[in-house]
Tab-separated table of C-alpha atoms and ligand atoms in Angstrom:
chain	number	residue	atom	x	y	z
A	23	MET	CA	-0.136	-0.048	-0.137
A	24	PRO	CA	1.292	3.370	-1.009
A	25	SER	CA	2.365	5.539	2.149
A	26	PRO	CA	-0.102	8.395	2.919
A	27	ALA	CA	0.708	11.729	1.419
A	28	PRO	CA	2.823	13.941	3.858
A	29	THR	CA	0.525	16.437	5.571
A	30	TYR	CA	3.225	18.937	6.933
A	31	GLU	CA	3.774	22.491	5.345
A	32	GLN	CA	7.038	22.621	3.649
A	33	ARG	CA	7.950	26.175	5.114
A	34	PRO	CA	10.296	27.213	7.959
A	35	PHE	CA	8.226	27.124	11.186
A	36	TRP	CA	9.696	30.196	12.484
A	37	GLN	CA	8.679	32.128	9.294
A	38	THR	CA	5.064	31.524	10.319
A	39	THR	CA	5.344	32.841	13.493
A	40	MET	CA	7.466	35.877	13.315
A	41	PRO	CA	6.530	39.461	12.599
A	42	ALA	CA	6.321	40.427	9.122
A	43	VAL	CA	9.600	42.183	8.022
A	44	PRO	CA	8.929	44.934	5.124
A	45	THR	CA	10.106	44.268	1.807
A	46	TYR	CA	12.095	47.181	0.402
A	47	ASP	CA	11.854	46.375	-3.473
A	48	ASP	CA	12.131	49.093	-6.380
A	49	ARG	CA	13.692	51.582	-4.281
A	50	PRO	CA	16.201	53.796	-6.048
A	51	LEU	CA	19.620	52.774	-5.218
A	52	PRO	CA	21.833	55.502	-4.099
A	53	GLU	CA	24.917	56.598	-6.445
A	54	ARG	CA	27.287	56.223	-3.269
A	55	ALA	CA	27.389	54.989	0.091
A	56	ASP	CA	29.864	54.842	3.052
A	57	VAL	CA	29.712	51.133	3.245
A	58	VAL	CA	27.571	48.720	1.093
A	59	VAL	CA	26.740	45.510	3.000
A	60	ILE	CA	25.603	42.463	0.641
A	61	GLY	CA	23.618	39.643	2.189
A	62	GLY	CA	20.484	40.489	4.591
A	63	GLY	CA	21.085	37.678	7.384
A	64	TYR	CA	22.063	38.114	10.677
A	65	THR	CA	25.732	38.855	9.898
A	66	GLY	CA	25.013	41.547	7.449
A	67	THR	CA	21.837	43.020	9.030
A	68	VAL	CA	23.776	43.429	12.391
A	69	ALA	CA	26.860	44.995	10.712
A	70	ALA	CA	24.582	47.490	8.964
A	71	LEU	CA	22.763	48.227	12.063
A	72	GLY	CA	26.098	48.800	14.158
A	73	LEU	CA	27.550	51.111	10.902
A	74	ALA	CA	24.384	53.212	10.779
A	75	ARG	CA	24.431	53.934	14.549
A	76	SER	CA	28.148	54.784	14.184
A	77	GLY	CA	27.047	57.601	11.548
A	78	ALA	CA	27.860	55.727	8.611
A	79	ARG	CA	25.693	56.111	5.363
A	80	VAL	CA	25.065	52.457	4.972
A	81	THR	CA	23.265	50.539	2.157
A	82	LEU	CA	22.303	46.845	2.502
A	83	LEU	CA	21.601	44.726	-0.630
A	84	GLU	CA	19.412	41.547	-0.486
A	85	LYS	CA	18.714	39.608	-3.344
A	86	GLU	CA	15.434	37.797	-1.947
A	87	THR	CA	13.835	39.170	1.221
A	88	LEU	CA	15.372	40.286	4.366
A	89	GLY	CA	16.251	37.178	6.562
A	90	TRP	CA	15.410	34.816	3.586
A	91	GLY	CA	18.877	32.596	3.867
A	92	ALA	CA	19.753	30.667	6.889
A	93	SER	CA	18.771	33.345	9.685
A	94	THR	CA	15.086	32.283	9.389
A	95	ARG	CA	15.600	28.461	8.849
A	96	ASN	CA	18.025	27.352	11.673
A	97	GLY	CA	17.664	25.246	14.677
A	98	GLY	CA	17.404	28.201	17.285
A	99	ILE	CA	20.392	27.012	19.155
A	100	PHE	CA	22.568	30.046	20.143
A	101	HIS	CA	25.911	28.502	21.502
A	102	PRO	CA	29.649	28.985	21.902
A	103	GLY	CA	32.239	27.240	20.316
A	104	LEU	CA	33.853	26.262	17.037
A	105	LYS	CA	34.306	22.789	15.193
A	106	TRP	CA	37.723	22.400	16.878
A	107	GLY	CA	38.879	22.481	20.481
A	108	ARG	CA	41.535	24.206	21.950
A	109	ALA	CA	44.270	21.725	21.387
A	110	GLU	CA	43.511	21.372	17.690
A	111	LEU	CA	43.656	24.946	17.211
A	112	GLU	CA	46.931	25.254	18.983
A	113	ARG	CA	48.228	22.630	16.951
A	114	ARG	CA	47.110	24.443	13.501
A	115	TYR	CA	47.943	27.996	14.665
A	116	GLY	CA	50.664	27.996	17.503
A	117	ALA	CA	49.897	28.216	21.221
A	118	ASP	CA	49.273	31.856	21.526
A	119	LEU	CA	47.118	32.263	18.636
A	120	GLY	CA	45.336	28.636	18.866
A	121	ARG	CA	44.327	29.653	22.467
A	122	ALA	CA	43.164	33.234	21.189
A	123	ILE	CA	40.952	31.863	18.646
A	124	PHE	CA	39.245	29.451	20.807
A	125	GLN	CA	38.522	32.077	23.363
A	126	ALA	CA	37.134	34.246	20.691
A	127	GLY	CA	34.856	31.664	19.804
A	128	VAL	CA	33.509	31.272	23.397
A	129	ASP	CA	33.408	34.962	23.732
A	130	ALA	CA	31.460	35.497	20.609
A	131	TYR	CA	28.567	33.663	22.329
A	132	PHE	CA	28.777	36.198	25.456
A	133	ASP	CA	29.013	39.228	22.753
A	134	ALA	CA	25.859	37.782	21.201
A	135	GLU	CA	24.057	37.400	24.162
A	136	ALA	CA	24.581	40.532	25.404
A	137	PHE	CA	23.422	42.077	22.243
A	138	VAL	CA	20.098	40.184	22.391
A	139	ARG	CA	19.679	41.158	25.973
A	140	SER	CA	20.762	44.852	25.746
A	141	GLU	CA	18.520	45.481	22.811
A	142	GLY	CA	15.726	43.929	24.546
A	143	PHE	CA	14.642	42.164	21.640
A	144	ASP	CA	11.484	39.833	22.106
A	145	CYS	CA	12.521	36.883	20.618
A	146	GLN	CA	11.906	33.920	23.313
A	147	TYR	CA	15.874	33.840	24.060
A	148	ARG	CA	16.368	31.728	27.238
A	149	ARG	CA	19.884	30.559	28.480
A	150	ALA	CA	18.736	26.915	28.294
A	151	GLY	CA	22.008	25.128	28.486
A	152	LEU	CA	23.333	22.704	25.831
A	153	VAL	CA	23.596	18.988	26.189
A	154	ILE	CA	26.213	17.664	23.423
A	155	LEU	CA	25.496	13.627	23.311
A	156	ALA	CA	28.492	11.420	22.735
A	157	TRP	CA	27.459	9.391	19.787
A	158	SER	CA	29.892	6.543	20.913
A	159	LYS	CA	32.009	5.578	23.937
A	160	GLY	CA	34.874	6.735	22.270
A	161	HIS	CA	33.415	10.220	22.060
A	162	LEU	CA	32.277	10.124	25.399
A	163	ARG	CA	35.946	9.367	26.706
A	164	GLY	CA	37.015	12.478	24.932
A	165	LYS	CA	34.421	14.790	26.780
A	166	PRO	CA	36.461	15.589	30.001
A	167	ALA	CA	39.249	17.031	27.947
A	168	VAL	CA	36.989	18.981	25.841
A	169	LEU	CA	34.905	20.209	28.909
A	170	ALA	CA	38.210	21.497	30.654
A	171	GLU	CA	39.033	23.410	27.655
A	172	TYR	CA	35.732	25.031	27.803
A	173	GLU	CA	36.114	25.677	31.396
A	174	SER	CA	39.416	27.235	31.011
A	175	ALA	CA	37.837	29.718	28.628
A	176	GLY	CA	35.190	30.466	31.253
A	177	LEU	CA	32.361	28.238	30.687
A	178	HIS	CA	30.642	25.833	33.249
A	179	GLY	CA	29.505	22.243	32.659
A	180	ARG	CA	29.944	18.519	33.456
A	181	VAL	CA	30.178	15.180	32.038
A	182	ILE	CA	27.364	12.689	32.569
A	183	GLU	CA	26.984	9.113	31.567
A	184	GLY	CA	24.358	6.239	32.274
A	185	VAL	CA	21.264	7.248	34.450
A	186	ALA	CA	22.512	10.669	35.022
A	187	VAL	CA	21.842	11.072	31.373
A	188	HIS	CA	18.217	10.679	31.781
A	189	GLU	CA	18.139	13.726	34.210
A	190	GLU	CA	18.873	15.928	31.137
A	191	VAL	CA	17.352	14.180	28.015
A	192	GLY	CA	14.532	11.202	27.689
A	193	THR	CA	16.560	8.721	25.603
A	194	ASP	CA	18.680	5.617	26.001
A	195	TYR	CA	20.539	6.305	22.486
A	196	TYR	CA	23.511	7.915	23.815
A	197	PRO	CA	26.127	6.345	26.200
A	198	GLY	CA	26.859	9.947	27.781
A	199	ALA	CA	27.070	13.805	27.212
A	200	MET	CA	28.680	16.852	28.115
A	201	VAL	CA	26.356	19.600	29.512
A	202	LEU	CA	27.386	23.412	29.017
A	203	GLU	CA	25.296	25.757	30.978
A	204	GLU	CA	26.382	29.001	28.930
A	205	SER	CA	23.955	28.167	25.722
A	206	GLY	CA	20.561	29.295	24.751
A	207	VAL	CA	17.431	28.799	22.491
A	208	ILE	CA	15.894	31.390	20.609
A	209	HIS	CA	13.330	32.120	17.712
A	210	PRO	CA	15.517	32.520	15.014
A	211	GLY	CA	12.748	34.379	13.075
A	212	GLN	CA	11.547	36.782	15.834
A	213	TYR	CA	15.369	37.496	16.324
A	214	PHE	CA	16.043	38.270	12.809
A	215	ALA	CA	12.917	40.458	12.636
A	216	ALA	CA	13.920	42.393	15.640
A	217	ILE	CA	17.380	42.996	14.124
A	218	ALA	CA	15.826	44.191	10.470
A	219	ALA	CA	13.453	46.390	12.546
A	220	ALA	CA	16.362	47.836	14.584
A	221	ALA	CA	18.249	48.264	11.083
A	222	ALA	CA	15.349	50.121	9.498
A	223	GLY	CA	14.779	52.457	12.666
A	224	ALA	CA	18.866	53.438	12.389
A	225	GLY	CA	18.390	54.401	9.115
A	226	VAL	CA	20.254	51.634	7.136
A	227	ASP	CA	19.474	52.016	3.481
A	228	LEU	CA	17.555	48.682	2.870
A	229	HIS	CA	16.948	47.096	-0.696
A	230	THR	CA	15.537	43.833	-1.197
A	231	GLY	CA	15.332	41.918	-4.595
A	232	VAL	CA	18.412	43.329	-5.672
A	233	SER	CA	21.207	40.835	-6.558
A	234	ALA	CA	24.973	41.951	-6.400
A	235	GLN	CA	26.549	40.750	-9.309
A	236	ARG	CA	30.063	42.101	-9.283
A	237	ILE	CA	32.508	44.050	-7.323
A	238	VAL	CA	34.897	46.250	-9.035
A	239	PRO	CA	37.754	46.925	-6.182
A	240	SER	CA	39.885	50.165	-6.469
A	241	SER	CA	43.107	50.903	-4.940
A	242	GLY	CA	42.582	54.605	-4.347
A	243	SER	CA	39.079	55.953	-4.545
A	244	ASP	CA	35.747	54.108	-3.959
A	245	HIS	CA	35.171	50.552	-4.662
A	246	SER	CA	32.122	49.586	-7.121
A	247	VAL	CA	29.152	47.093	-6.573
A	248	ILE	CA	27.370	46.339	-9.840
A	249	THR	CA	23.803	45.177	-9.301
A	250	ASP	CA	21.050	44.105	-11.539
A	251	ARG	CA	19.601	47.450	-10.666
A	252	GLY	CA	22.795	49.680	-11.370
A	253	SER	CA	25.773	50.344	-9.515
A	254	ILE	CA	26.879	51.962	-6.247
A	255	ARG	CA	30.080	53.414	-5.148
A	256	ALA	CA	31.224	52.683	-1.678
A	257	HIS	CA	34.290	53.435	0.613
A	258	ASP	CA	34.090	49.826	2.010
A	259	ILE	CA	32.064	46.559	0.786
A	260	LEU	CA	31.479	43.865	2.952
A	261	VAL	CA	30.069	40.401	1.902
A	262	ALA	CA	27.876	38.429	4.256
A	263	THR	CA	26.454	35.815	2.077
A	264	ASN	CA	27.621	32.821	3.999
A	265	GLY	CA	25.871	29.548	2.567
A	266	TYR	CA	24.169	31.599	-0.212
A	267	THR	CA	27.445	32.840	-1.674
A	268	ASP	CA	27.486	33.122	-5.230
A	269	GLY	CA	29.646	34.063	-8.469
A	270	LEU	CA	29.597	37.822	-7.280
A	271	TRP	CA	33.022	37.356	-6.006
A	272	PRO	CA	34.862	34.211	-7.215
A	273	TRP	CA	37.804	34.578	-4.684
A	274	LEU	CA	35.184	34.111	-1.896
A	275	ARG	CA	33.217	31.570	-3.759
A	276	GLN	CA	36.123	29.373	-4.012
A	277	ARG	CA	36.596	29.385	-0.175
A	278	ILE	CA	32.857	28.476	0.884
A	279	MET	CA	30.612	25.110	0.399
A	280	PRO	CA	27.197	25.450	0.734
A	281	ILE	CA	25.910	22.170	2.511
A	282	GLY	CA	22.150	21.503	3.228
A	283	SER	CA	20.560	21.191	6.689
A	284	TYR	CA	17.135	20.142	7.296
A	285	ILE	CA	14.706	20.403	10.189
A	286	VAL	CA	11.035	18.930	11.043
A	287	ALA	CA	8.738	20.334	13.721
A	288	THR	CA	6.150	18.357	15.268
A	289	GLU	CA	2.453	19.642	16.424
A	290	PRO	CA	2.687	20.984	19.877
A	291	MET	CA	3.076	18.200	22.477
A	292	SER	CA	1.635	17.766	26.223
A	293	GLU	CA	3.650	19.197	28.891
A	294	GLU	CA	4.070	15.303	30.212
A	295	LEU	CA	5.633	14.703	26.889
A	296	ALA	CA	7.691	17.704	26.843
A	297	ALA	CA	9.026	16.879	30.137
A	298	SER	CA	9.814	13.256	29.252
A	299	ILE	CA	11.945	14.421	26.141
A	300	SER	CA	13.682	17.448	27.857
A	301	PRO	CA	13.198	17.761	31.493
A	302	ARG	CA	15.422	20.772	31.828
A	303	GLY	CA	14.417	22.460	28.828
A	304	ARG	CA	17.731	22.274	27.383
A	305	ALA	CA	18.969	22.255	23.801
A	306	PHE	CA	20.535	19.082	22.303
A	307	PHE	CA	23.054	18.293	19.640
A	308	ASP	CA	25.175	14.887	19.315
A	309	SER	CA	28.617	14.398	18.301
A	310	LYS	CA	28.336	12.332	14.827
A	311	ASN	CA	29.185	13.600	11.507
A	312	PHE	CA	25.490	13.247	10.243
A	313	LEU	CA	24.333	14.861	13.422
A	314	TYR	CA	21.094	15.597	14.958
A	315	TYR	CA	20.036	18.892	16.673
A	316	TRP	CA	17.042	19.393	18.648
A	317	HIS	CA	14.852	21.077	21.393
A	318	VAL	CA	11.474	21.572	22.687
A	319	ASN	CA	10.478	25.191	21.609
A	320	ALA	CA	8.250	27.604	23.486
A	321	ASP	CA	5.077	26.323	22.132
A	322	ARG	CA	6.151	22.623	22.990
A	323	ARG	CA	7.005	21.598	19.292
A	324	LEU	CA	9.898	19.223	19.176
A	325	ILE	CA	12.236	21.132	16.486
A	326	PHE	CA	14.432	18.190	15.177
A	327	GLY	CA	17.061	18.737	12.527
A	328	GLY	CA	19.908	16.991	11.259
A	329	ARG	CA	22.583	17.021	7.928
A	330	ALA	CA	20.030	14.304	6.566
A	331	SER	CA	22.023	13.951	3.399
A	332	PHE	CA	25.323	15.173	1.528
A	333	ARG	CA	23.412	14.459	-1.677
A	334	PRO	CA	21.045	16.463	-3.794
A	335	THR	CA	17.951	15.634	-1.966
A	336	SER	CA	14.235	17.037	-1.360
A	337	ILE	CA	12.545	18.205	1.468
A	338	ASP	CA	10.072	15.054	1.424
A	339	ARG	CA	13.131	12.666	1.672
A	340	THR	CA	14.866	14.714	4.376
A	341	ALA	CA	11.673	14.744	6.345
A	342	ALA	CA	11.136	11.132	6.209
A	343	ILE	CA	14.846	10.540	7.378
A	344	LEU	CA	14.482	13.006	10.228
A	345	THR	CA	11.211	11.686	11.141
A	346	ARG	CA	12.651	8.097	11.601
A	347	ALA	CA	15.646	9.622	13.409
A	348	LEU	CA	13.246	11.725	15.842
A	349	VAL	CA	11.483	8.320	16.766
A	350	THR	CA	14.574	6.376	17.181
A	351	VAL	CA	16.082	8.814	19.501
A	352	HIS	CA	12.446	9.831	21.085
A	353	PRO	CA	10.335	6.695	20.853
A	354	GLN	CA	7.827	8.598	23.106
A	355	ALA	CA	7.105	10.919	20.240
A	356	ALA	CA	6.378	8.163	17.862
A	357	HIS	CA	2.676	9.374	17.511
A	358	MET	CA	3.416	13.029	17.063
A	359	ARG	CA	2.391	14.760	13.798
A	360	ILE	CA	4.954	16.501	11.755
A	361	ASP	CA	3.326	20.062	10.959
A	362	TYR	CA	6.461	21.555	9.167
A	363	ALA	CA	9.657	20.632	7.254
A	364	TRP	CA	12.307	22.476	5.517
A	365	GLY	CA	16.048	22.950	4.909
A	366	GLY	CA	18.439	25.662	4.154
A	367	ASN	CA	22.343	26.213	3.467
A	368	VAL	CA	25.002	26.187	6.017
A	369	GLY	CA	28.313	27.732	4.957
A	370	PHE	CA	30.925	25.253	5.493
A	371	THR	CA	34.991	26.469	5.142
A	372	PHE	CA	37.450	24.139	4.019
A	373	ASP	CA	39.459	24.635	7.377
A	374	ARG	CA	36.116	24.394	9.323
A	375	VAL	CA	36.939	27.767	10.844
A	376	PRO	CA	34.691	30.852	10.560
A	377	HIS	CA	36.445	33.807	8.653
A	378	LEU	CA	36.395	37.445	8.788
A	379	GLY	CA	38.893	39.798	7.159
A	380	GLU	CA	39.762	41.665	4.055
A	381	HIS	CA	41.136	40.666	0.423
A	382	GLY	CA	41.996	43.137	-2.026
A	383	GLY	CA	40.234	45.780	0.008
A	384	ILE	CA	36.951	44.010	0.141
A	385	HIS	CA	35.432	42.766	3.381
A	386	TYR	CA	34.108	39.404	4.297
A	387	ALA	CA	32.434	37.602	7.441
A	388	LEU	CA	31.192	34.151	6.880
A	389	GLY	CA	31.764	30.576	7.251
A	390	TYR	CA	30.229	29.465	10.466
A	391	CYS	CA	30.346	25.699	9.591
A	392	GLY	CA	26.351	25.521	11.138
A	393	SER	CA	26.895	27.380	14.036
A	394	GLY	CA	26.009	30.990	12.978
A	395	LEU	CA	23.354	32.280	15.345
A	396	ALA	CA	26.029	33.441	17.945
A	397	LEU	CA	28.962	33.620	15.785
A	398	GLY	CA	26.946	35.591	13.128
A	399	THR	CA	25.674	38.101	15.304
A	400	SER	CA	29.294	38.772	16.856
A	401	PHE	CA	30.989	38.769	13.359
A	402	GLY	CA	28.473	41.406	12.519
A	403	LEU	CA	28.848	43.519	15.735
A	404	ARG	CA	32.785	43.194	14.728
A	405	MET	CA	32.287	44.397	11.149
A	406	ALA	CA	30.574	47.474	12.328
A	407	LYS	CA	33.284	48.306	14.844
A	408	ARG	CA	35.836	47.876	12.186
A	409	LEU	CA	34.225	49.609	9.344
A	410	GLY	CA	32.317	52.223	11.335
A	411	ARG	CA	33.058	56.038	11.902
A	412	GLY	CA	35.972	56.479	13.909
A	413	SER	CA	37.314	52.966	13.268
A	414	ASP	CA	40.867	54.400	12.719
A	415	VAL	CA	41.377	54.459	16.357
A	416	ALA	CA	39.551	51.128	16.844
A	417	ASP	CA	40.424	48.081	19.120
A	418	GLU	CA	42.809	45.323	18.407
A	419	PRO	CA	41.727	43.004	15.744
A	420	SER	CA	39.882	39.892	16.963
A	421	ALA	CA	41.943	36.489	16.736
A	422	PHE	CA	39.713	35.465	13.686
A	423	GLU	CA	41.385	38.392	11.832
A	424	ARG	CA	44.682	37.161	12.155
A	425	ILE	CA	44.374	33.627	10.662
A	426	PRO	CA	44.623	32.929	6.753
A	427	TYR	CA	41.568	31.984	4.733
A	428	PRO	CA	42.614	28.811	2.913
A	429	GLY	CA	40.633	27.552	-0.230
A	430	ALA	CA	39.948	24.071	-1.580
A	431	PRO	CA	42.815	21.725	-0.853
A	432	VAL	CA	44.562	19.951	-3.493
A	433	VAL	CA	43.151	21.565	-6.676
A	434	PRO	CA	41.764	24.806	-5.647
A	435	ALA	CA	40.816	25.785	-9.313
A	436	MET	CA	38.637	22.592	-9.625
A	437	TYR	CA	36.281	24.228	-6.884
A	438	ARG	CA	33.803	26.681	-8.496
A	439	GLY	CA	31.088	26.670	-5.627
A	440	ARG	CA	29.462	23.582	-6.347
A	441	PRO	CA	30.846	21.051	-3.889
A	442	TRP	CA	30.571	17.973	-6.497
A	443	PHE	CA	32.890	15.819	-3.797
A	444	LEU	CA	30.062	16.147	-0.969
A	445	PRO	CA	28.430	12.924	-1.755
A	446	LEU	CA	31.830	11.009	-1.409
A	447	ALA	CA	32.569	12.832	1.551
A	448	GLY	CA	29.094	11.858	2.897
A	449	GLU	CA	29.756	8.174	2.128
A	450	TRP	CA	33.107	8.651	4.354
A	451	PHE	CA	31.386	10.408	7.245
A	452	ARG	CA	28.603	7.682	7.214
A	453	ALA	CA	31.276	4.953	7.269
A	454	SER	CA	33.342	6.771	10.412
A	455	ASP	CA	30.048	7.298	12.147
A	456	TRP	CA	29.277	3.473	11.843
A	457	LEU	CA	32.775	2.507	12.955
A	458	SER	CA	33.043	5.040	15.875
A	459	ARG	CA	29.557	3.366	17.127
A	460	ARG	CA	31.080	-0.090	17.208
A	461	GLY	CA	34.212	1.143	18.862
A	462	VAL	CA	36.398	0.365	16.016
A	463	SER	CA	37.494	4.095	15.774
A	464	ARG	CA	37.225	7.257	17.868
B	13	LIG	C1	18.699	24.344	8.637
B	13	LIG	C2	19.703	25.019	9.598
B	13	LIG	C3	19.788	24.870	10.963
B	13	LIG	C4	20.628	25.509	11.548
B	13	LIG	N1	20.872	25.542	12.880
B	13	LIG	C5	21.603	26.453	13.653
B	13	LIG	C6	21.426	26.509	15.091
B	13	LIG	O1	20.891	25.671	15.862
B	13	LIG	N2	22.546	27.274	15.497
B	13	LIG	C7	23.506	28.190	15.245
B	13	LIG	O2	24.325	28.599	15.503
B	13	LIG	N3	23.228	28.026	13.671
B	13	LIG	C8	22.456	27.135	12.966
B	13	LIG	N4	22.428	27.443	11.579
B	13	LIG	C9	23.444	28.335	10.956
B	13	LIG	C10	22.956	29.853	10.929
B	13	LIG	O3	21.408	29.852	10.601
B	13	LIG	C11	23.753	30.760	10.057
B	13	LIG	O4	25.077	30.192	10.199
B	13	LIG	C12	23.428	32.109	9.895
B	13	LIG	O5	22.058	32.293	9.732
B	13	LIG	C13	24.251	32.889	8.959
B	13	LIG	O6	23.765	33.764	8.955
B	13	LIG	P1	24.306	34.929	7.701
B	13	LIG	O7	23.616	36.282	7.963
B	13	LIG	O8	25.888	34.905	7.675
B	13	LIG	O9	23.570	34.272	6.307
B	13	LIG	P2	22.182	34.007	5.525
B	13	LIG	O10	21.198	34.064	6.854
B	13	LIG	O11	22.411	32.882	5.195
B	13	LIG	O12	22.039	35.187	4.687
B	13	LIG	C14	22.992	35.368	3.435
B	13	LIG	C15	21.895	36.182	2.688
B	13	LIG	O13	22.796	36.529	1.476
B	13	LIG	C16	22.181	36.793	0.208
B	13	LIG	N5	22.758	36.960	-0.970
B	13	LIG	C17	23.566	36.066	-1.343
B	13	LIG	N6	24.062	36.490	-2.391
B	13	LIG	C18	23.685	37.664	-2.697
B	13	LIG	C19	23.896	38.577	-3.535
B	13	LIG	N7	24.521	38.268	-4.932
B	13	LIG	N8	23.384	39.827	-3.761
B	13	LIG	C20	22.522	40.063	-2.582
B	13	LIG	N9	22.154	39.120	-1.728
B	13	LIG	C21	22.904	37.932	-1.602
B	13	LIG	C22	21.181	35.685	0.466
B	13	LIG	O14	20.062	35.543	-0.419
B	13	LIG	C23	20.808	35.334	1.981
B	13	LIG	O15	19.726	36.083	2.240
B	13	LIG	C24	21.431	26.577	10.798
B	13	LIG	C25	21.479	26.627	9.311
B	13	LIG	C26	20.554	25.908	8.872
B	13	LIG	C27	20.360	26.102	7.205
């Protein structure tokens, strides 16, 4: 018998429950601005807001609608940290810089949280704490060292195993976990709408439905941005296009890989069921390559996401994979209806470190490798400081500004923004998840 047609809406749940963000189509472009920001997600809009407040004339160009990219599609887990721990960063960059990068990854969380709170944004932010579940016993054995690194950077947590896991999460699927207190959950759409409203209020010159197509750098006077609606001259240009980076700037496109991430949201659940899944209201993710991430949101829907596929795929296919995964991790939710399913692009760099800096006079901030809520916010804040009025006397560069930004390894010229090698990498990741779960590798 054919399975019944899915009943969910193929649309980010957040977009159905956020204030409408106005469109700014068909407005005349200025001839010149102090700064042109390309990309209207957290990074670009936070940067534009800070720049406008510093007195700069700033124009923001977004080719779809504001927030259309990952910033209204994500899992809502607002957390510190990078893909690599301190020891690995020290190995790559040397002891001092490695340590500084690790600390900067943690500080980004505190800066972003302070921004959310000081702006008084109405976006369901709650410092919920994060439980990082060990996918295998090998991963669990590594957790005390990881925790020690976080504690040295000012965070608080503990490693748990056996029955203690049930105090944090209602599942037997993982052998143990690391709990971090300094992390939160947020309504990504409400958060973005609040940033966009603040940017409009601060006088940012906003444009939607405008695609930046080419940048013409200049060593002496203003740079230019050529768009499908005309060109703009600017003293500075910031590219903040992350997982949606296109051919606008070939140098950048060779340094970022769009990778799909997908989410399903259930119908609202009873208080009892919510408490059985998440007794303390934490956020969760696990430690495998094909990771799952989830939390119970403010209206008690289970928001369950994952890197369901490294191949070209569809929302129906990924929703089916994630629904099965959700039931495997939380069998108590097996009867829950799926109300929404969606996906979006995360921006991965080849060294799996986010990057912010300047090349040929043009600025960029991107590459959060799936963790851009706090990082993207803090990179936007940093860029506003760096490019804002009075920035000649600005403070020290952040550690992220001191690291090189590598392109694709081996044959960089073969990479033109379409990650053809991802299905292969996916098979490798799947095999290594399988081996580590069986204790064959870490
Ligand atoms: C499904 C999913 C789940 C995620 N879960 C989490 C999570 O739980 N926690 C977390 O920390 N992070 C998460 N992330 C990552 C996080 O959402 C992103 O890192 C963050 O939103 C990046 O913001 P951004 O402003 O840099 O980019 P985006 O929000 O992606 O915005 C980039 C914008 O640039 C525009 N653009 C591109 N090219 C051009 C051009 N040529 N001209 C004009 N405009 C252009 C695009 O239209 C797009 O709107 C998730 C991402 C996805 C997709």
